[in-house]
Amino acid sequence: MVDKINNLKFKTKNVSVFYGSKQAINKISLDIEEKQITALIGPSGCGKSTFLRCLNRMNDVISNCSVNGKILLDGNNIYSDEIDPVLLRAKVGMVFQKPNPFPKSIFENIAYGPRIHGIGNNRAELTDLVHHSLEQAGLIDEVKDRLDDIATGLSGGQQQRICIARAIAVNPDVILMDEPCSALDPIATAKIEELMSSLSKSYTIIIVTHSMQQAGRVSQKTAFFHMGDLIEYGETPKIFTQPDQQKTQDYITGRFG
Amino acid sequence: MSFSTLLLLIFAFSLCSFFFSSSSAFKKIKSATSRPSALPKHYGQYSLAWTLFPAFLLLIVFTIIGPIYVDNFFKQQIALTEASYDKAKIELVLAMIKNISNGSISSDEPKILKLAEEYSNYLSKIYLFRTLSVLLLSSILGIIISSNINILKNSRVKVETFYRILFFVSAVIAIFTTVGIIASLLYESLRFFALYPFFDFLFGLHWAPNIAIRSDQVAAQGSFGMLPVLIGTILVALIAMIVALPIGLFSAIYLAEFASKRVRDIIKPTLEVLAGIPTVVYGYFAALTAAPFIRKIGMTLGLDVSSESALAAGAVMGIMIIPFISSLSDDIINSVPQSLRDGSLGLGATKAETTIKVVLPAAFPGLVGAFLLAVSRAIGETMIVVMAAGLSANLTINPLETVTTVTVQIVSLLTGDTEFDDIKTLSAFGLGLALFAFTLILNVIALVVSRRLSEQYD
Ligand SMILES: Nc1ncnc2c1ncn2[C@@H]1O[C@H](COP(=O)(O)OP(=O)(O)OP(=O)(O)O)[C@@H](O)[C@H]1O
Ligand SMILES: [Mg+2]
C-alpha cells in the first residue's frame, strides 16, 4: 500500500544548535511535508522551541545562539548568505506560546504585516485583507463591529486567534506554532485546533505541543524529541499506538516527562 | 547625653531585646507542644519595635519641644525683670543669653551673665531629664516585652502593624514637608503681591528689580514684570530640549535595541557617570568654551552674538541632560516585553521597523514622563545659566542674545545683604511661586498625557 506522496516543504540535515557552548539540539534531520500538520512533542527543555525557531531564523535574535547544519525550505538553504531572514519570516510565520498582540487596534494588528510588506496598497484592499484574515482565523463574527478596539482587551483565546490572523495576513507558506494553546481553556483550544485543521488545507503547519491528545487530534506526523535528540518521527497514529522506540513508548504513556 | 549617643544607645537596647526575644521565643517554640503562631524573628522584631520606637519618639519630642520651652520660659523671665522691654528687645536679649551660654560671645554685664548661666543650667537639666526618660522608657519596655514572650500570641500581625505605621508616617512626613514648603512660598508671595500688583507681575514686560539694597539708599522703584524672565527660562529650556531630546532618545534606542551586550555594558555605566558631573563643571564649559565658540561662528557668519547667549547656555544644558534622557529612556524601552518584538520580527519586520512601529509606541507613555522630567530639570537648572547666559532680563526670543531665567533671578535677588521684608527680596518668592506653578502645570500635563496613552496601549 502506498501513502499519498506529499511535497516536502522543509528538509533539515544535521541541525545542531548551541546557546554559547551549551548544546540545545543535536543533529536533527527531519523532513516536513507540505500542507500537513506536523507536531513536535517531548519533555520540557528537550529543544522543541529551539528547533522550531530555527525554521524561521528567530534564533538569530538571541545573541549567543549558533546554528549548524542545513535547513532547506523548498530546496533552498535558509541559512545561506543570500537569504534575507526578514523575507524568510514573511514566508514562515510564527505564533507564540503566549498571545502577544500589539497594543494597537485589532485592525492595526492584522494590517501590520501587510503594511510592512507592501501588500494591500489602499485602504479598501487592506480592509478586505483584514476581514479575510479574520475570517480565516474564525474570528470575524466576534470582532467585526469592534475592529478599532484595542486588541489586548480581548480574551486570551481571541488574542491568540488575532495572532494567527496576523500571521495569515502576510500570506505565508508555513505557520510555526509554539504551544499556541497552553495559555487557553479547553473551549478556546478546541476552536484553535479546528482552525488549524482548516488552515492546513492551504498552509504547512508545525506545532509544538505538550498535549498528547492535541498532537493526536490535529497532526498527521509527529516527531518525538528527547534531550536535544530526535528519537522518533513518523505518522501520528503509529507514534501513538506502536512506536518503535522504548523512550517514545514511555513518554506517551506518561511514564516520564 | 547628646542626641546621637542616645540614639545609638536605644539602638543597642533594641538589638539586645531583639536577640533576647527571638532566642527566648526559639526555646519556647522548641519545647512547645502546640503550633506557634509566628517565627522567632517575629517575636524579636516585635520587641525591637517596642524598645526602639516609643523611646525614639520621646527623644524627638524632647529635642524639639525642650529648647522652645526653655526659650519661652526665659522670655517670661526677662519680661518680668525688665518690664520696659518690648518684644524685639526681649528676642535680642534672649539671643545674647543663648550665645553667651554656648560660649560664642562673652559679656560683662552681670545681669546678662547670670541669666546666661541660669539658661545653660536649665537647658542641661532638661537634657538630663531627656536622657533619663528616654533610656528608662526604652529599657523598661524592652525588658517587659522580651521577658513576656508568649508564643501563642501572633506577633507577626503586630509586627505587620508596626511596618504599616512606619511607612504611613514616612509618607505623611513627605507630604507635610512639601505642603509646608508650598505654604511658606505662598505666604511670602502674598506679602509680595500686597506690595506689587499681581497682574503687573504676571504680565509685566519689564523686569528691573533695581531697588536699593539698603533702605537709606535713594533709588527708583523697581519694576517686576516677570514675562521677560519666564520667556528667558522657556527659551533656554527649549534650546536644551532641542539638543537633548533627539540625541538622548536616539542613543537610548541604539543602546536598547541595537547595541551588542558588550557595548551596552560599557556605554550604560559611562552615561550614568556623565549624569553625575556637577553642573558647575558644565557651567565652566558653557562660559569658557561654548559661548566664545558660538560667538566666533556667529561673527564669521556676520551675526551679532553677545558674549553670553541663550544659545550657549541652552546647548550646554542640553548636553548635560543627554545622559539623563538617554539613561531613563533606555530603561523604559528595555521594559517593553520581548514578546512584542518577537511578534513583529516573526512577521518579517526588520529591527528598525519593529523599533519604530511597535517598541516606541509601547514605550511612549513612559518616554513622555522621562521627557517632562528632563524639562523640569532644564527649567530648574541655575548654574549654567548664571555662568553662560547672563543676568539681564531681555524680552527676546532671539537665542543669540543674553537672557536670564527665573532661578538665576531668584539667586541674584537673595544673595548678599538683603532685608527680608524688602520688595526686592519678596519678589524672589513671587518668582518661585510662578516657577512652581509652571512646573506643576507641566507635570499635570505629563500625567494626563501618559495616563491617556497608557490606557490606549495597555
Ligand atoms: N536563550 C537561551 N539561552 C540559553 N539557553 C537556552 C535558551 N533558550 C533555550 N535554552 C536551553 O536550550 C534547551 C532547549 O530549550 P527549548 O526552549 O528549546 O526547550 P523546549 O523543548 O521548548 O521546552 P518547553 O517544552 O519547556 O518549552 C534548554 O535546556 C534550555 O535551557
Ligand atoms: Mg518551548
CSV table of N, CA and C in Angstrom, one decimal, chain B residues 250-393:
chain,number,residue,atom,x,y,z
B,250,PHE,N,17.6,58.9,20.7
B,250,PHE,CA,18.2,58.0,19.7
B,250,PHE,C,19.3,57.2,20.3
B,251,SER,N,20.1,57.8,21.1
B,251,SER,CA,21.2,56.9,21.7
B,251,SER,C,20.6,55.9,22.6
B,252,ALA,N,19.5,56.2,23.3
B,252,ALA,CA,18.8,55.2,24.1
B,252,ALA,C,18.3,54.1,23.2
B,253,ILE,N,17.7,54.4,22.0
B,253,ILE,CA,17.2,53.4,21.1
B,253,ILE,C,18.4,52.5,20.7
B,254,TYR,N,19.5,53.2,20.4
B,254,TYR,CA,20.6,52.4,19.9
B,254,TYR,C,21.0,51.4,21.0
B,255,LEU,N,21.1,51.9,22.2
B,255,LEU,CA,21.6,51.1,23.4
B,255,LEU,C,20.6,49.9,23.6
B,256,ALA,N,19.3,50.3,23.6
B,256,ALA,CA,18.4,49.2,24.0
B,256,ALA,C,18.1,48.2,22.9
B,257,GLU,N,18.2,48.7,21.6
B,257,GLU,CA,17.7,47.8,20.6
B,257,GLU,C,18.8,47.2,19.7
B,258,PHE,N,19.9,48.0,19.5
B,258,PHE,CA,20.9,47.6,18.5
B,258,PHE,C,22.2,47.3,19.1
B,259,ALA,N,22.6,47.9,20.2
B,259,ALA,CA,24.0,47.7,20.7
B,259,ALA,C,24.1,46.2,21.1
B,260,SER,N,25.3,45.7,21.0
B,260,SER,CA,25.6,44.4,21.5
B,260,SER,C,25.8,44.5,23.0
B,261,LYS,N,25.7,43.4,23.7
B,261,LYS,CA,25.7,43.4,25.1
B,261,LYS,C,27.0,44.0,25.6
B,262,ARG,N,28.1,43.8,24.9
B,262,ARG,CA,29.4,44.3,25.4
B,262,ARG,C,29.4,45.8,25.3
B,263,VAL,N,29.0,46.4,24.2
B,263,VAL,CA,28.9,47.8,24.0
B,263,VAL,C,28.0,48.4,25.1
B,264,ARG,N,26.9,47.8,25.3
B,264,ARG,CA,25.9,48.3,26.3
B,264,ARG,C,26.5,48.3,27.6
B,265,ASP,N,27.3,47.3,28.0
B,265,ASP,CA,27.8,47.2,29.3
B,265,ASP,C,28.9,48.3,29.5
B,266,ILE,N,29.5,48.8,28.5
B,266,ILE,CA,30.4,49.9,28.6
B,266,ILE,C,29.7,51.2,28.6
B,267,ILE,N,28.8,51.4,27.7
B,267,ILE,CA,28.2,52.8,27.5
B,267,ILE,C,27.3,53.1,28.6
B,268,LYS,N,26.5,52.2,29.0
B,268,LYS,CA,25.4,52.5,30.0
B,268,LYS,C,26.0,53.1,31.3
B,269,PRO,N,27.0,52.4,31.9
B,269,PRO,CA,27.6,53.0,33.1
B,269,PRO,C,28.3,54.3,32.9
B,270,THR,N,28.9,54.5,31.7
B,270,THR,CA,29.5,55.7,31.3
B,270,THR,C,28.5,56.9,31.3
B,271,LEU,N,27.4,56.6,30.7
B,271,LEU,CA,26.3,57.6,30.7
B,271,LEU,C,25.9,58.0,32.1
B,272,GLU,N,25.8,56.9,33.0
B,272,GLU,CA,25.4,57.2,34.4
B,272,GLU,C,26.4,58.1,35.1
B,273,VAL,N,27.7,57.9,34.8
B,273,VAL,CA,28.8,58.7,35.3
B,273,VAL,C,28.6,60.2,34.8
B,274,LEU,N,28.4,60.3,33.5
B,274,LEU,CA,28.2,61.6,32.9
B,274,LEU,C,27.1,62.3,33.6
B,275,ALA,N,26.0,61.6,33.9
B,275,ALA,CA,24.8,62.2,34.5
B,275,ALA,C,25.2,62.8,35.9
B,276,GLY,N,26.3,62.3,36.5
B,276,GLY,CA,26.7,62.7,37.8
B,276,GLY,C,27.6,63.9,37.9
B,277,ILE,N,28.1,64.4,36.7
B,277,ILE,CA,29.0,65.5,36.7
B,277,ILE,C,28.3,66.8,37.3
B,278,PRO,N,28.9,67.4,38.2
B,278,PRO,CA,28.3,68.6,38.8
B,278,PRO,C,28.0,69.7,37.8
B,279,THR,N,26.9,70.4,37.9
B,279,THR,CA,26.5,71.4,36.9
B,279,THR,C,27.5,72.5,36.8
B,280,VAL,N,28.3,72.8,37.9
B,280,VAL,CA,29.2,73.9,37.7
B,280,VAL,C,30.2,73.6,36.6
B,281,VAL,N,30.6,72.4,36.5
B,281,VAL,CA,31.6,72.0,35.5
B,281,VAL,C,31.0,72.3,34.1
B,282,TYR,N,29.8,72.0,33.9
B,282,TYR,CA,29.1,72.3,32.7
B,282,TYR,C,29.1,73.8,32.5
B,283,GLY,N,28.9,74.5,33.6
B,283,GLY,CA,28.8,76.0,33.6
B,283,GLY,C,30.1,76.5,33.1
B,284,TYR,N,31.2,76.0,33.6
B,284,TYR,CA,32.6,76.5,33.1
B,284,TYR,C,32.7,76.2,31.6
B,285,PHE,N,32.3,75.0,31.2
B,285,PHE,CA,32.4,74.7,29.8
B,285,PHE,C,31.6,75.6,29.0
B,286,ALA,N,30.3,75.9,29.5
B,286,ALA,CA,29.5,76.8,28.7
B,286,ALA,C,30.1,78.2,28.6
B,287,ALA,N,30.6,78.7,29.7
B,287,ALA,CA,31.1,80.1,29.7
B,287,ALA,C,32.4,80.2,29.0
B,288,LEU,N,33.3,79.3,29.2
B,288,LEU,CA,34.7,79.4,28.7
B,288,LEU,C,34.9,78.8,27.3
B,289,THR,N,34.1,77.9,26.9
B,289,THR,CA,34.3,77.2,25.6
B,289,THR,C,33.1,77.4,24.7
B,290,ALA,N,31.9,77.1,25.1
B,290,ALA,CA,30.8,77.1,24.2
B,290,ALA,C,30.4,78.5,23.8
B,291,ALA,N,30.3,79.4,24.8
B,291,ALA,CA,29.9,80.8,24.4
B,291,ALA,C,30.8,81.5,23.5
B,292,PRO,N,32.2,81.5,23.8
B,292,PRO,CA,33.1,82.1,22.8
B,292,PRO,C,33.0,81.5,21.4
B,293,PHE,N,32.9,80.1,21.4
B,293,PHE,CA,32.8,79.4,20.2
B,293,PHE,C,31.6,79.8,19.3
B,294,ILE,N,30.5,79.9,20.0
B,294,ILE,CA,29.3,80.3,19.3
B,294,ILE,C,29.4,81.8,18.8
B,295,ARG,N,30.1,82.6,19.6
B,295,ARG,CA,30.3,84.0,19.2
B,295,ARG,C,31.1,84.1,18.0
B,296,LYS,N,32.2,83.2,18.0
B,296,LYS,CA,33.1,83.2,16.8
B,296,LYS,C,32.4,82.8,15.6
B,297,ILE,N,31.7,81.7,15.7
B,297,ILE,CA,30.9,81.3,14.5
B,297,ILE,C,29.9,82.3,14.0
B,298,GLY,N,29.2,82.9,15.0
B,298,GLY,CA,28.3,84.0,14.7
B,298,GLY,C,29.0,85.1,13.9
B,299,MET,N,30.2,85.5,14.4
B,299,MET,CA,30.9,86.6,13.8
B,299,MET,C,31.3,86.3,12.3
B,300,THR,N,31.8,85.1,12.1
B,300,THR,CA,32.1,84.7,10.7
B,300,THR,C,30.9,84.7,9.8
B,301,LEU,N,29.8,84.5,10.4
B,301,LEU,CA,28.5,84.5,9.6
B,301,LEU,C,28.0,85.9,9.5
B,302,GLY,N,28.6,86.8,10.2
B,302,GLY,CA,28.1,88.2,10.2
B,302,GLY,C,26.9,88.4,11.1
B,303,LEU,N,26.8,87.6,12.1
B,303,LEU,CA,25.7,87.7,13.1
B,303,LEU,C,26.2,88.4,14.3
B,304,ASP,N,25.3,89.1,15.0
B,304,ASP,CA,25.7,89.8,16.2
B,304,ASP,C,25.4,88.9,17.4
B,305,VAL,N,26.4,88.3,17.9
B,305,VAL,CA,26.2,87.4,19.1
B,305,VAL,C,26.8,88.0,20.3
B,306,SER,N,26.0,88.1,21.3
B,306,SER,CA,26.5,88.6,22.6
B,306,SER,C,27.4,87.6,23.3
B,307,SER,N,28.3,88.0,24.1
B,307,SER,CA,29.2,87.1,24.7
B,307,SER,C,28.6,86.1,25.6
B,308,GLU,N,27.4,86.5,26.1
B,308,GLU,CA,26.7,85.5,26.9
B,308,GLU,C,25.4,85.3,26.2
B,309,SER,N,25.1,84.1,25.7
B,309,SER,CA,23.9,83.9,24.9
B,309,SER,C,23.0,82.8,25.4
B,310,ALA,N,21.7,82.9,25.1
B,310,ALA,CA,20.8,81.8,25.5
B,310,ALA,C,21.2,80.5,24.8
B,311,LEU,N,21.8,80.7,23.6
B,311,LEU,CA,22.1,79.5,22.8
B,311,LEU,C,23.2,78.7,23.5
B,312,ALA,N,24.3,79.4,24.0
B,312,ALA,CA,25.4,78.8,24.7
B,312,ALA,C,24.9,78.0,25.9
B,313,ALA,N,24.1,78.7,26.7
B,313,ALA,CA,23.6,78.1,27.9
B,313,ALA,C,22.7,76.9,27.6
B,314,GLY,N,21.8,77.2,26.7
B,314,GLY,CA,20.8,76.1,26.3
B,314,GLY,C,21.5,74.9,25.8
B,315,ALA,N,22.4,75.1,24.9
B,315,ALA,CA,23.1,74.0,24.2
B,315,ALA,C,23.9,73.2,25.3
B,316,VAL,N,24.6,73.8,26.1
B,316,VAL,CA,25.4,73.1,27.1
B,316,VAL,C,24.4,72.4,28.1
B,317,MET,N,23.3,73.1,28.4
B,317,MET,CA,22.3,72.4,29.3
B,317,MET,C,21.8,71.2,28.6
B,318,GLY,N,21.6,71.3,27.3
B,318,GLY,CA,21.1,70.1,26.6
B,318,GLY,C,22.1,69.0,26.7
B,319,ILE,N,23.4,69.3,26.5
B,319,ILE,CA,24.4,68.3,26.6
B,319,ILE,C,24.4,67.7,28.0
B,320,MET,N,24.2,68.5,29.0
B,320,MET,CA,24.1,68.0,30.4
B,320,MET,C,22.9,67.0,30.5
B,321,ILE,N,21.8,67.3,29.8
B,321,ILE,CA,20.6,66.5,30.0
B,321,ILE,C,20.6,65.2,29.2
B,322,ILE,N,21.5,65.2,28.1
B,322,ILE,CA,21.5,64.0,27.2
B,322,ILE,C,21.6,62.7,28.0
B,323,PRO,N,22.6,62.5,28.9
B,323,PRO,CA,22.8,61.2,29.6
B,323,PRO,C,21.5,60.9,30.4
B,324,PHE,N,20.9,61.9,31.0
B,324,PHE,CA,19.8,61.8,31.8
B,324,PHE,C,18.6,61.2,31.0
B,325,ILE,N,18.3,61.8,29.9
B,325,ILE,CA,17.3,61.3,29.0
B,325,ILE,C,17.6,59.9,28.5
B,326,SER,N,18.9,59.8,28.1
B,326,SER,CA,19.3,58.6,27.4
B,326,SER,C,19.1,57.4,28.4
B,327,SER,N,19.6,57.6,29.6
B,327,SER,CA,19.6,56.5,30.6
B,327,SER,C,18.1,56.1,31.0
B,328,LEU,N,17.3,57.2,31.2
B,328,LEU,CA,15.9,56.9,31.6
B,328,LEU,C,15.2,56.2,30.4
B,329,SER,N,15.4,56.7,29.2
B,329,SER,CA,14.6,56.2,28.1
B,329,SER,C,15.1,54.7,27.8
B,330,ASP,N,16.4,54.5,28.0
B,330,ASP,CA,16.9,53.1,27.8
B,330,ASP,C,16.2,52.2,28.7
B,331,ASP,N,16.0,52.6,30.0
B,331,ASP,CA,15.3,51.7,30.9
B,331,ASP,C,13.9,51.5,30.5
B,332,ILE,N,13.2,52.5,30.0
B,332,ILE,CA,11.8,52.4,29.6
B,332,ILE,C,11.7,51.5,28.4
B,333,ILE,N,12.6,51.7,27.4
B,333,ILE,CA,12.5,50.9,26.2
B,333,ILE,C,12.8,49.5,26.5
B,334,ASN,N,13.7,49.3,27.4
B,334,ASN,CA,14.0,47.9,27.8
B,334,ASN,C,12.9,47.2,28.5
B,335,SER,N,12.0,47.9,29.1
B,335,SER,CA,10.9,47.3,29.8
B,335,SER,C,9.8,46.9,28.9
B,336,VAL,N,9.8,47.3,27.6
B,336,VAL,CA,8.8,46.8,26.7
B,336,VAL,C,9.1,45.2,26.5
B,337,PRO,N,8.0,44.5,26.7
B,337,PRO,CA,8.2,43.0,26.7
B,337,PRO,C,8.8,42.5,25.4
B,338,GLN,N,9.7,41.5,25.5
B,338,GLN,CA,10.4,40.9,24.4
B,338,GLN,C,9.4,40.3,23.4
B,339,SER,N,8.2,39.8,24.0
B,339,SER,CA,7.3,39.1,23.2
B,339,SER,C,6.7,40.0,22.1
B,340,LEU,N,6.6,41.3,22.3
B,340,LEU,CA,6.1,42.2,21.3
B,340,LEU,C,7.1,42.3,20.2
B,341,ARG,N,8.4,42.4,20.5
B,341,ARG,CA,9.4,42.4,19.5
B,341,ARG,C,9.4,41.1,18.7
B,342,ASP,N,9.3,40.0,19.4
B,342,ASP,CA,9.3,38.7,18.7
B,342,ASP,C,8.1,38.6,17.7
B,343,GLY,N,7.0,39.1,18.2
B,343,GLY,CA,5.8,39.1,17.3
B,343,GLY,C,6.0,39.8,16.0
B,344,SER,N,6.6,41.0,16.2
B,344,SER,CA,6.8,41.8,15.0
B,344,SER,C,7.9,41.2,14.1
B,345,LEU,N,9.0,40.8,14.7
B,345,LEU,CA,10.1,40.2,13.9
B,345,LEU,C,9.6,38.9,13.2
B,346,GLY,N,8.7,38.2,13.9
B,346,GLY,CA,8.2,36.9,13.4
B,346,GLY,C,7.3,37.1,12.2
B,347,LEU,N,6.8,38.4,12.0
B,347,LEU,CA,6.0,38.7,10.8
B,347,LEU,C,6.9,39.2,9.7
B,348,GLY,N,8.2,39.2,9.9
B,348,GLY,CA,9.0,39.7,8.8
B,348,GLY,C,9.3,41.2,8.8
B,349,ALA,N,9.1,41.8,10.0
B,349,ALA,CA,9.5,43.2,10.1
B,349,ALA,C,11.0,43.3,10.4
B,350,THR,N,11.7,44.3,10.0
B,350,THR,CA,13.1,44.5,10.3
B,350,THR,C,13.2,45.0,11.7
B,351,LYS,N,14.4,45.1,12.2
B,351,LYS,CA,14.6,45.6,13.6
B,351,LYS,C,14.2,47.0,13.7
B,352,ALA,N,14.5,47.8,12.7
B,352,ALA,CA,14.2,49.3,12.7
B,352,ALA,C,12.7,49.4,12.7
B,353,GLU,N,12.0,48.7,11.8
B,353,GLU,CA,10.5,48.7,11.7
B,353,GLU,C,9.9,48.3,13.0
B,354,THR,N,10.4,47.3,13.6
B,354,THR,CA,9.9,46.8,14.9
B,354,THR,C,10.1,47.9,16.0
B,355,THR,N,11.3,48.5,16.0
B,355,THR,CA,11.5,49.5,17.0
B,355,THR,C,10.5,50.7,16.8
B,356,ILE,N,10.4,51.2,15.6
B,356,ILE,CA,9.6,52.4,15.3
B,356,ILE,C,8.1,52.1,15.5
B,357,LYS,N,7.7,51.0,15.0
B,357,LYS,CA,6.2,50.8,14.9
B,357,LYS,C,5.7,50.0,16.1
B,358,VAL,N,6.5,49.3,16.8
B,358,VAL,CA,6.0,48.5,18.0
B,358,VAL,C,6.6,49.0,19.3
B,359,VAL,N,7.9,49.0,19.3
B,359,VAL,CA,8.5,49.2,20.6
B,359,VAL,C,8.3,50.7,21.1
B,360,LEU,N,8.6,51.6,20.2
B,360,LEU,CA,8.5,53.0,20.7
B,360,LEU,C,7.0,53.4,21.0
B,361,PRO,N,6.0,53.0,20.2
B,361,PRO,CA,4.6,53.3,20.7
B,361,PRO,C,4.3,52.7,22.0
B,362,ALA,N,4.8,51.4,22.3
B,362,ALA,CA,4.5,50.8,23.5
B,362,ALA,C,5.2,51.5,24.7
B,363,ALA,N,6.4,52.1,24.4
B,363,ALA,CA,7.2,52.8,25.4
B,363,ALA,C,6.7,54.3,25.6
B,364,PHE,N,5.9,54.7,24.7
B,364,PHE,CA,5.6,56.2,24.6
B,364,PHE,C,5.2,56.8,25.9
B,365,PRO,N,4.2,56.3,26.6
B,365,PRO,CA,3.8,56.9,27.9
B,365,PRO,C,5.0,57.2,28.8
B,366,GLY,N,5.8,56.1,28.9
B,366,GLY,CA,7.0,56.3,29.8
B,366,GLY,C,7.9,57.3,29.3
B,367,LEU,N,8.1,57.3,28.0
B,367,LEU,CA,9.0,58.3,27.4
B,367,LEU,C,8.6,59.7,27.6
B,368,VAL,N,7.2,60.0,27.5
B,368,VAL,CA,6.7,61.3,27.8
B,368,VAL,C,7.0,61.7,29.2
B,369,GLY,N,6.9,60.8,30.2
B,369,GLY,CA,7.3,61.1,31.6
B,369,GLY,C,8.7,61.4,31.7
B,370,ALA,N,9.6,60.7,31.0
B,370,ALA,CA,11.0,60.9,31.1
B,370,ALA,C,11.3,62.3,30.5
B,371,PHE,N,10.7,62.6,29.4
B,371,PHE,CA,10.9,63.9,28.7
B,371,PHE,C,10.5,65.0,29.6
B,372,LEU,N,9.4,64.9,30.3
B,372,LEU,CA,9.0,66.0,31.1
B,372,LEU,C,9.8,66.2,32.4
B,373,LEU,N,10.3,65.1,32.9
B,373,LEU,CA,11.3,65.1,34.0
B,373,LEU,C,12.5,66.0,33.5
B,374,ALA,N,12.9,65.7,32.3
B,374,ALA,CA,14.1,66.4,31.8
B,374,ALA,C,13.8,67.9,31.6
B,375,VAL,N,12.6,68.2,31.2
B,375,VAL,CA,12.2,69.6,31.0
B,375,VAL,C,12.2,70.3,32.4
B,376,SER,N,11.7,69.6,33.4
B,376,SER,CA,11.7,70.2,34.8
B,376,SER,C,13.2,70.4,35.2
B,377,ARG,N,14.1,69.5,34.9
B,377,ARG,CA,15.5,69.7,35.2
B,377,ARG,C,16.0,70.9,34.5
B,378,ALA,N,15.7,71.1,33.2
B,378,ALA,CA,16.2,72.2,32.5
B,378,ALA,C,15.7,73.5,33.0
B,379,ILE,N,14.4,73.5,33.4
B,379,ILE,CA,13.9,74.8,34.0
B,379,ILE,C,14.5,75.1,35.3
B,380,GLY,N,14.8,74.1,36.1
B,380,GLY,CA,15.3,74.3,37.4
B,380,GLY,C,16.8,74.6,37.4
B,381,GLU,N,17.5,74.3,36.3
B,381,GLU,CA,18.9,74.4,36.3
B,381,GLU,C,19.3,75.9,36.4
B,382,THR,N,20.3,76.2,37.3
B,382,THR,CA,20.7,77.6,37.5
B,382,THR,C,22.1,77.9,37.1
B,383,MET,N,23.0,77.0,37.5
B,383,MET,CA,24.4,77.2,37.4
B,383,MET,C,24.9,77.6,36.0
B,384,ILE,N,24.5,76.8,35.0
B,384,ILE,CA,24.9,77.0,33.7
B,384,ILE,C,24.5,78.4,33.2
B,385,VAL,N,23.2,78.7,33.5
B,385,VAL,CA,22.7,80.0,33.0
B,385,VAL,C,23.4,81.1,33.7
B,386,VAL,N,23.7,81.1,35.0
B,386,VAL,CA,24.4,82.1,35.6
B,386,VAL,C,25.7,82.4,34.9
B,387,MET,N,26.4,81.3,34.6
B,387,MET,CA,27.7,81.4,34.0
B,387,MET,C,27.7,81.8,32.5
B,388,ALA,N,26.7,81.3,31.8
B,388,ALA,CA,26.8,81.4,30.4
B,388,ALA,C,25.7,82.3,29.7
B,389,ALA,N,24.6,82.6,30.4
B,389,ALA,CA,23.5,83.3,29.7
B,389,ALA,C,23.4,84.7,30.3
B,390,GLY,N,23.9,85.0,31.4
B,390,GLY,CA,23.9,86.4,31.9
B,390,GLY,C,22.8,86.6,32.9
B,391,LEU,N,22.7,87.9,33.3
B,391,LEU,CA,21.7,88.3,34.3
B,391,LEU,C,20.7,89.3,33.8
B,392,SER,N,20.9,89.8,32.6
B,392,SER,CA,20.0,90.9,32.2
B,392,SER,C,18.7,90.4,31.6
B,393,ALA,N,17.6,90.9,32.0
B,393,ALA,CA,16.3,90.4,31.6
B,393,ALA,C,15.9,91.0,30.3
